[in-house]
Coordinates of C-alpha atoms and ligand atoms in Angstrom, one line a residue:
M1114 CA 78.6 12.3 29.1
T1115 CA 82.4 11.6 28.6
S1116 CA 84.6 13.9 30.5
A1117 CA 86.9 14.1 26.9
N1118 CA 86.0 17.5 25.1
R1119 CA 88.6 18.1 22.7
V1120 CA 88.2 16.8 19.2
L1121 CA 90.6 16.2 16.5
V1122 CA 90.0 17.9 12.6
L1123 CA 91.1 16.4 9.5
N1124 CA 89.9 17.3 6.2
S1125 CA 92.8 14.9 3.6
G1126 CA 92.8 15.5 0.6
S1127 CA 94.9 13.6 -3.0
S1128 CA 98.5 15.1 -1.8
S1129 CA 97.5 17.8 1.7
V1130 CA 96.3 17.1 5.5
K1131 CA 94.9 19.7 7.1
Y1132 CA 94.1 19.8 10.6
Q1133 CA 93.1 21.1 14.1
L1134 CA 92.8 20.5 17.2
L1135 CA 89.9 21.9 18.5
D1136 CA 88.4 22.6 22.7
M1137 CA 85.0 21.9 22.6
R1138 CA 83.5 23.6 26.0
D1139 CA 85.2 27.1 24.0
G1140 CA 85.5 26.0 20.1
S1141 CA 89.1 27.5 21.1
R1142 CA 92.3 26.1 19.0
L1143 CA 94.9 24.3 21.0
A1144 CA 96.8 23.5 17.6
V1145 CA 96.6 24.5 13.9
G1146 CA 98.1 22.5 11.3
L1147 CA 98.2 21.7 7.5
V1148 CA 101.2 19.1 5.4
E1149 CA 101.4 19.0 1.9
R1150 CA 103.2 17.4 -1.2
I1151 CA 102.5 14.4 1.2
G1152 CA 104.4 11.4 -2.2
E1153 CA 106.5 14.0 -3.3
R1154 CA 109.8 14.7 -2.4
V1155 CA 109.8 16.7 0.0
S1156 CA 106.6 16.9 1.8
R1157 CA 106.2 20.0 4.4
L1158 CA 104.6 19.8 7.8
V1159 CA 103.5 23.3 9.3
H1160 CA 102.3 23.0 13.3
T1161 CA 101.1 26.2 14.7
P1162 CA 100.2 24.9 18.7
A1163 CA 98.3 27.6 20.6
E1164 CA 101.0 27.8 23.2
G1165 CA 104.0 28.7 21.5
E1166 CA 106.2 29.0 18.5
R1167 CA 104.9 27.9 15.0
R1168 CA 106.8 24.8 13.7
E1169 CA 108.2 23.9 9.9
R1170 CA 109.3 20.3 9.0
T1171 CA 111.1 18.9 6.1
A1172 CA 110.4 15.6 5.3
P1173 CA 109.7 12.5 2.7
M1174 CA 106.8 11.8 3.4
A1175 CA 104.8 9.0 1.1
G1176 CA 102.2 8.8 1.8
H1177 CA 98.9 10.0 4.1
E1178 CA 100.5 7.5 7.2
A1179 CA 103.6 9.5 7.7
A1180 CA 101.5 12.4 7.4
L1181 CA 99.5 11.6 10.1
K1182 CA 102.2 10.2 12.1
A1183 CA 104.1 12.8 11.5
V1184 CA 101.1 15.5 13.0
A1185 CA 100.3 13.1 16.0
A1186 CA 104.1 13.3 16.7
E1187 CA 103.6 17.1 16.2
L1188 CA 100.7 17.4 18.3
A1189 CA 102.0 14.7 21.2
A1190 CA 105.1 17.4 21.5
D1191 CA 102.9 19.6 22.8
G1192 CA 101.2 17.6 25.2
L1193 CA 98.0 16.8 22.7
G1194 CA 98.7 13.2 21.8
L1195 CA 96.0 11.4 19.5
D1196 CA 96.5 8.6 22.7
S1197 CA 95.6 11.2 25.7
P1198 CA 92.1 10.3 27.7
E1199 CA 90.7 14.4 26.6
L1200 CA 90.3 13.3 22.5
A1201 CA 87.0 12.8 22.2
A1202 CA 86.5 11.9 18.6
I1203 CA 88.0 12.7 15.0
G1204 CA 85.9 14.5 13.0
H1205 CA 86.4 13.6 8.9
R1206 CA 85.9 15.8 6.2
V1207 CA 84.0 14.2 3.2
V1208 CA 83.4 15.4 0.2
H1209 CA 81.3 13.7 -1.0
G1210 CA 78.3 11.9 0.8
G1211 CA 75.8 11.5 -2.1
L1212 CA 72.1 11.1 -1.1
R1213 CA 72.3 8.6 1.7
F1214 CA 74.7 10.6 3.9
T1215 CA 72.0 13.4 4.9
E1216 CA 73.8 13.9 8.5
P1217 CA 77.2 12.9 10.3
T1218 CA 77.7 9.8 10.8
V1219 CA 79.4 7.7 12.9
I1220 CA 82.5 5.5 10.7
T1221 CA 81.8 1.8 10.2
D1222 CA 83.0 -0.8 8.1
E1223 CA 79.4 0.3 6.2
V1224 CA 79.6 3.5 6.1
L1225 CA 82.7 3.4 4.6
A1226 CA 81.4 1.1 2.1
E1227 CA 79.4 3.8 0.4
V1228 CA 81.4 6.4 0.9
E1229 CA 83.6 3.9 -2.0
R1230 CA 80.8 3.3 -3.1
L1231 CA 80.6 7.1 -4.1
V1232 CA 84.2 7.4 -6.2
P1233 CA 82.7 7.6 -9.4
V1234 CA 80.8 10.7 -8.7
A1235 CA 83.7 12.2 -6.8
P1236 CA 87.3 10.4 -8.5
L1237 CA 88.9 13.4 -7.2
H1238 CA 88.2 14.5 -4.1
N1239 CA 86.4 10.7 -2.3
P1240 CA 89.5 8.5 -2.5
A1241 CA 91.9 10.8 -0.5
N1242 CA 88.7 11.6 2.4
I1243 CA 89.0 7.6 2.5
V1244 CA 92.2 7.2 3.0
G1245 CA 92.6 10.0 5.5
I1246 CA 90.0 7.9 7.5
R1247 CA 91.1 4.6 7.1
T1248 CA 95.1 6.0 8.2
A1249 CA 93.5 8.0 11.4
W1250 CA 91.8 5.0 12.1
A1251 CA 94.4 2.3 12.5
L1252 CA 96.5 5.0 14.5
R1253 CA 93.5 5.2 17.0
P1254 CA 91.7 2.1 16.4
D1255 CA 89.2 2.4 19.5
L1256 CA 88.0 6.1 19.3
P1257 CA 85.1 7.1 16.8
Q1258 CA 85.7 8.5 13.5
V1259 CA 82.9 11.1 12.7
A1260 CA 81.9 11.6 8.7
V1261 CA 81.2 15.4 8.4
F1262 CA 79.2 15.5 4.7
D1263 CA 79.8 18.6 2.3
T1264 CA 77.0 17.4 0.7
A1265 CA 74.6 16.7 3.4
F1266 CA 73.0 20.4 3.8
H1267 CA 72.2 20.5 0.1
T1268 CA 69.9 17.3 0.9
T1269 CA 67.2 18.6 2.1
M1270 CA 66.7 20.5 -1.9
P1271 CA 63.7 19.7 -3.3
E1272 CA 63.6 16.9 -7.0
H1273 CA 63.0 20.5 -9.2
A1274 CA 66.1 21.4 -8.0
A1275 CA 68.1 18.5 -7.2
R1276 CA 67.5 16.6 -11.0
Y1277 CA 68.7 18.1 -14.7
A1278 CA 66.5 17.8 -17.5
I1279 CA 67.5 14.7 -18.5
D1280 CA 66.4 11.1 -19.7
V1281 CA 65.6 9.9 -15.7
E1282 CA 66.8 6.3 -16.1
T1283 CA 70.3 7.7 -17.5
A1284 CA 69.9 9.8 -14.8
D1285 CA 69.5 7.3 -12.3
A1286 CA 71.5 4.4 -13.7
H1287 CA 74.5 7.0 -13.1
R1288 CA 72.8 8.5 -10.1
I1289 CA 73.3 11.9 -11.4
R1290 CA 71.7 14.9 -9.9
R1291 CA 72.6 18.0 -8.7
Y1292 CA 74.0 16.8 -5.2
G1293 CA 75.7 20.8 -4.1
F1294 CA 79.0 21.1 -2.0
H1295 CA 80.0 23.8 0.4
G1296 CA 77.5 22.0 2.9
T1297 CA 79.3 22.9 6.3
S1298 CA 80.1 26.0 5.2
H1299 CA 76.6 26.8 3.8
A1300 CA 75.1 25.7 6.8
Y1301 CA 76.7 27.7 9.6
V1302 CA 76.9 30.6 8.2
S1303 CA 72.8 30.2 7.2
R1304 CA 73.2 29.1 10.9
E1305 CA 75.6 32.7 12.2
T1306 CA 73.7 35.1 10.2
A1307 CA 70.3 34.1 11.3
R1308 CA 71.9 34.7 15.1
L1309 CA 73.5 38.1 13.3
L1310 CA 69.9 39.5 13.0
G1311 CA 68.4 37.8 16.2
K1312 CA 66.1 35.5 14.7
D1313 CA 65.8 31.4 14.8
P1314 CA 67.4 29.9 11.5
S1315 CA 63.4 29.0 11.3
E1316 CA 62.7 32.3 10.4
V1317 CA 65.3 33.9 8.1
N1318 CA 65.4 32.7 4.1
V1319 CA 68.8 33.6 3.4
I1320 CA 71.5 33.4 0.1
V1321 CA 74.6 32.2 1.5
L1322 CA 77.2 33.7 -1.5
H1323 CA 80.9 31.3 -0.8
L1324 CA 83.7 32.9 -3.0
G1325 CA 87.1 31.1 -1.5
N1326 CA 89.0 29.8 -4.6
G1327 CA 86.0 27.4 -4.8
A1328 CA 83.1 29.3 -5.0
S1329 CA 79.1 28.5 -4.3
A1330 CA 76.0 30.2 -3.7
S1331 CA 72.4 28.2 -2.0
A1332 CA 68.8 29.6 -0.9
V1333 CA 68.7 28.4 2.6
A1334 CA 64.6 28.7 3.2
G1335 CA 63.3 28.7 7.5
G1336 CA 67.0 26.5 7.9
R1337 CA 66.6 24.1 5.3
C1338 CA 68.5 24.3 1.4
V1339 CA 66.2 24.8 -0.9
D1340 CA 68.8 25.5 -4.4
T1341 CA 72.7 25.2 -4.5
S1342 CA 75.2 26.5 -7.6
M1343 CA 77.7 23.2 -7.5
G1344 CA 76.0 20.2 -9.2
L1345 CA 76.8 16.8 -9.4
T1346 CA 80.4 18.1 -9.2
P1347 CA 81.5 21.5 -7.8
L1348 CA 82.1 22.6 -11.2
E1349 CA 79.1 23.3 -11.4
G1350 CA 77.6 27.7 -10.8
L1351 CA 79.8 30.3 -10.2
V1352 CA 82.9 31.5 -11.7
M1353 CA 85.7 30.3 -9.7
G1354 CA 89.4 30.8 -8.8
T1355 CA 90.4 27.9 -11.4
R1356 CA 86.7 26.1 -12.6
S1357 CA 84.4 27.4 -15.1
G1358 CA 81.4 27.5 -13.9
D1359 CA 78.1 27.0 -15.7
V1360 CA 78.7 26.6 -19.3
D1361 CA 76.8 25.2 -22.2
P1362 CA 77.6 21.1 -22.1
A1363 CA 77.8 21.5 -25.5
V1364 CA 81.3 23.1 -25.7
T1365 CA 83.0 20.0 -24.1
F1366 CA 81.5 18.0 -26.8
H1367 CA 82.9 21.1 -29.6
L1368 CA 86.2 20.5 -27.8
R1369 CA 86.3 16.4 -28.6
R1370 CA 84.9 16.7 -31.8
V1371 CA 86.6 20.0 -33.4
A1372 CA 90.0 20.7 -30.7
G1373 CA 90.6 17.2 -30.5
M1374 CA 90.8 17.6 -27.1
S1375 CA 90.3 14.4 -24.9
V1376 CA 88.2 13.8 -21.9
D1377 CA 91.1 14.0 -19.5
E1378 CA 92.1 17.6 -21.4
I1379 CA 88.5 18.5 -20.8
D1380 CA 88.1 18.4 -17.6
E1381 CA 91.2 19.8 -16.9
L1382 CA 91.1 23.3 -18.7
L1383 CA 87.5 23.3 -16.9
N1384 CA 88.5 22.9 -13.5
K1385 CA 92.5 24.0 -13.7
R1386 CA 92.9 26.5 -16.6
S1387 CA 89.4 28.4 -16.2
G1388 CA 87.2 30.5 -14.2
L1389 CA 89.8 33.5 -13.5
V1390 CA 92.8 31.8 -13.8
G1391 CA 91.6 31.4 -17.0
L1392 CA 90.4 34.6 -18.1
C1393 CA 93.2 36.5 -16.6
G1394 CA 96.3 34.7 -15.7
D1395 CA 95.6 35.0 -11.9
N1396 CA 93.1 33.2 -9.3
D1397 CA 93.7 35.8 -6.1
M1398 CA 90.9 38.5 -6.0
R1399 CA 93.5 40.8 -4.4
E1400 CA 96.2 40.5 -7.4
I1401 CA 93.3 40.9 -10.2
R1402 CA 91.9 44.1 -8.0
R1403 CA 95.9 45.8 -8.2
R1404 CA 95.7 45.2 -11.6
I1405 CA 92.5 47.0 -12.5
D1406 CA 94.4 49.7 -10.3
E1407 CA 96.9 50.1 -13.0
G1408 CA 94.6 49.6 -15.9
D1409 CA 94.1 45.8 -16.6
E1410 CA 91.4 45.0 -19.4
R1411 CA 91.6 41.2 -18.8
A1412 CA 91.9 41.8 -14.7
R1413 CA 88.7 44.3 -15.7
L1414 CA 87.1 41.6 -17.9
A1415 CA 87.5 39.0 -15.7
F1416 CA 86.5 40.4 -12.7
D1417 CA 83.7 42.0 -14.5
I1418 CA 82.6 38.2 -15.8
Y1419 CA 82.9 37.2 -12.2
V1420 CA 80.3 39.6 -11.3
H1421 CA 77.5 39.8 -13.9
R1422 CA 77.1 35.6 -12.9
L1423 CA 77.1 36.3 -9.2
K1424 CA 74.9 38.4 -9.4
K1425 CA 72.7 36.4 -11.9
Y1426 CA 72.9 33.3 -9.1
I1427 CA 71.6 36.3 -6.2
G1428 CA 68.3 37.4 -9.2
A1429 CA 67.6 33.7 -9.2
Y1430 CA 67.1 33.1 -5.5
C1431 CA 65.7 35.6 -5.1
A1432 CA 62.8 34.2 -6.9
V1433 CA 63.4 31.1 -5.8
L1434 CA 62.4 31.9 -2.8
G1435 CA 60.8 34.5 -2.4
R1436 CA 60.9 36.5 0.2
V1437 CA 64.9 37.0 1.3
D1438 CA 66.1 38.4 4.8
A1439 CA 69.2 38.5 4.0
V1440 CA 72.4 37.7 1.4
A1441 CA 75.7 36.2 3.8
F1442 CA 78.9 36.6 2.2
T1443 CA 81.4 35.0 3.0
A1444 CA 84.8 32.9 2.4
G1445 CA 88.7 34.3 1.6
V1446 CA 87.3 37.3 -1.3
G1447 CA 82.9 36.8 0.5
E1448 CA 85.0 37.9 3.2
N1449 CA 87.8 40.3 2.7
A1450 CA 86.6 42.1 -1.5
A1451 CA 85.1 45.0 -0.8
P1452 CA 85.0 45.5 -4.2
V1453 CA 83.5 41.7 -5.2
R1454 CA 80.8 42.9 -2.6
E1455 CA 80.2 46.4 -3.4
A1456 CA 80.2 45.5 -7.5
A1457 CA 77.2 42.4 -6.6
M1458 CA 75.1 44.8 -4.9
E1459 CA 75.1 47.7 -8.1
G1460 CA 71.9 48.6 -9.3
L1461 CA 70.0 45.4 -6.9
E1462 CA 68.2 48.8 -5.2
Q1463 CA 64.5 47.4 -7.5
L1464 CA 65.1 43.8 -5.1
G1465 CA 65.9 45.8 -1.2
L1466 CA 69.2 45.2 -2.1
A1467 CA 72.4 47.9 -1.8
V1468 CA 75.4 48.1 0.7
D1469 CA 76.6 51.1 2.5
P1470 CA 79.9 51.9 1.0
E1471 CA 81.1 52.9 5.2
L1472 CA 79.9 49.4 6.5
N1473 CA 81.5 47.5 3.4
A1474 CA 85.2 49.2 3.8
V1475 CA 85.3 48.0 7.7
R1476 CA 87.5 45.3 7.7
S1477 CA 86.2 42.6 10.5
G1478 CA 86.6 38.9 11.6
E1479 CA 83.7 39.3 13.0
P1480 CA 80.0 39.4 11.1
R1481 CA 78.9 42.3 10.5
L1482 CA 75.8 44.0 8.2
I1483 CA 77.0 46.0 5.8
S1484 CA 73.7 47.5 3.7
P1485 CA 72.3 50.9 5.2
A1486 CA 70.2 51.4 8.1
G1487 CA 66.5 50.6 7.1
S1488 CA 67.2 48.3 4.3
R1489 CA 64.3 46.0 3.4
V1490 CA 66.8 42.9 2.6
A1491 CA 70.7 43.0 5.2
V1492 CA 73.4 42.4 3.6
A1493 CA 76.0 41.2 6.2
V1494 CA 79.3 39.4 6.1
V1495 CA 79.4 36.0 7.9
P1496 CA 83.1 35.0 8.5
T1497 CA 83.3 30.6 7.8
D1498 CA 84.1 28.3 10.3
E1499 CA 84.1 25.0 8.5
E1500 CA 86.9 22.9 11.3
L1501 CA 84.5 24.7 14.6
E1502 CA 81.3 23.5 12.3
I1503 CA 83.0 20.1 11.7
A1504 CA 83.9 19.5 15.2
R1505 CA 80.8 20.5 17.4
Q1506 CA 78.7 17.9 14.9
T1507 CA 81.3 15.8 15.7
Y1508 CA 81.3 15.9 19.7
S1509 CA 76.9 16.5 19.2
L1510 CA 77.0 13.0 17.6
V1511 CA 79.4 10.8 20.2
N1512 CA 78.0 12.8 23.4
N1513 CA 74.3 11.9 22.6
Ligands
ADP1749 P1 89.9 27.7 -0.1 O1 89.5 28.1 1.2 O2 88.4 27.6 -1.6 O3 90.8 27.2 -0.4 P2 89.2 30.4 0.9 O4 88.5 30.8 1.3 O5 90.6 30.5 1.6 O6 89.6 29.3 -0.2 O7 89.9 32.3 -0.7 C1 91.2 32.4 -0.7 C2 90.4 33.6 -2.0 O8 90.2 35.1 -0.9 C3 92.2 33.9 -2.1 O9 92.6 33.1 -3.8 C4 91.6 34.7 -2.7 O10 91.6 35.5 -3.9 C5 91.0 34.9 -1.6 N1 91.5 36.7 -0.7 C6 92.0 36.3 0.0 N2 92.2 37.0 0.8 C7 92.0 38.5 0.9 C8 91.4 39.6 0.2 N3 92.4 40.5 1.6 N4 90.9 40.7 -1.3 C9 90.5 39.9 -1.7 N5 90.6 38.3 -1.5 C10 90.9 38.3 -0.9

């Protein structure tokens, strides 16, 4: 046992780093912040300590090393420096852990080499995560660095859910299968939903709908993921802010052969210029609702396509689970957009699903039920907290 009880959580993107320093005695935040536009002419750091004013700095930061040094300086100014004996570990969000990493893992050279081997299946995410880990490790080589993988929760998916129906040799040679993402959130929310119902996670079957800018659904049976909507990459599944979700794979051949687009252009189209933004020009659900209220037809159609896909996954996961105890909405859209929740549940009474309009309209940061009293299936809003989950997993690993 160590007396150090703080964990720094780092989420390193290609041009950004999000961070939170947590006190694990009560899960409270000592500081939260963000560095963005790393590598551009002017980078921006926003730092908010629990005790003190929000601070904003702009300076050129050529890479993650400069960004993390700037973060370390801000933390030190609040007496929370990386050299503090109170710091127990650094927990890193790592997007792709493949099949090997089913649990949070203390980082070693060998672990890092394996995360690097996964770059071909996660070219947009793992390289930035690796740079973040290397940089933090260089700053505190003596401190445990822990990787918490977005894919880990989904490694319990049975083969019949994880495999694509394509030639087995080709798939295996290139590690093509469904991995799923947002796992930290699905794990946290499915557990919190069981807690809201006063049950142990092993006793309940939950459909989790993580609807943020990225969006994914999962079917969780007795605490174990049995299916999820994202696949080899986060592109599959639900309609998202900028990603298409499911399309006929032949759309890509058509764009290549008939529209003459390059593979990179198609990748960019489906990941960045599709989904809600591709359908109506906006990916913020607040703006889409405002436009619908003004009678905007494109916004209405985008909303309807979004909800239709969501309903298809809810129906599919009712079938996958057989018995459903709860449906939980989470992340930016799921937690805040009452009209999405209402529309997604509309007409699903036969499946035991309904929302109470008054409960659905309540705004709160707390986990809550929104289904009518006596419903066969609980419908809930359960705010996600990926940073707390990463910190908890990190802390329990280094404290054992
Ligand atoms: P991510 O972590 O994937 O970037 P979030 O979970 O923060 O995304 O969700 C961001 C999205 O949540 C926004 O794009 C917006 O569509 C939606 N959102 C946030 N607040 C509200 C709100 N009050 N009403 C409706 N939608 C909201």
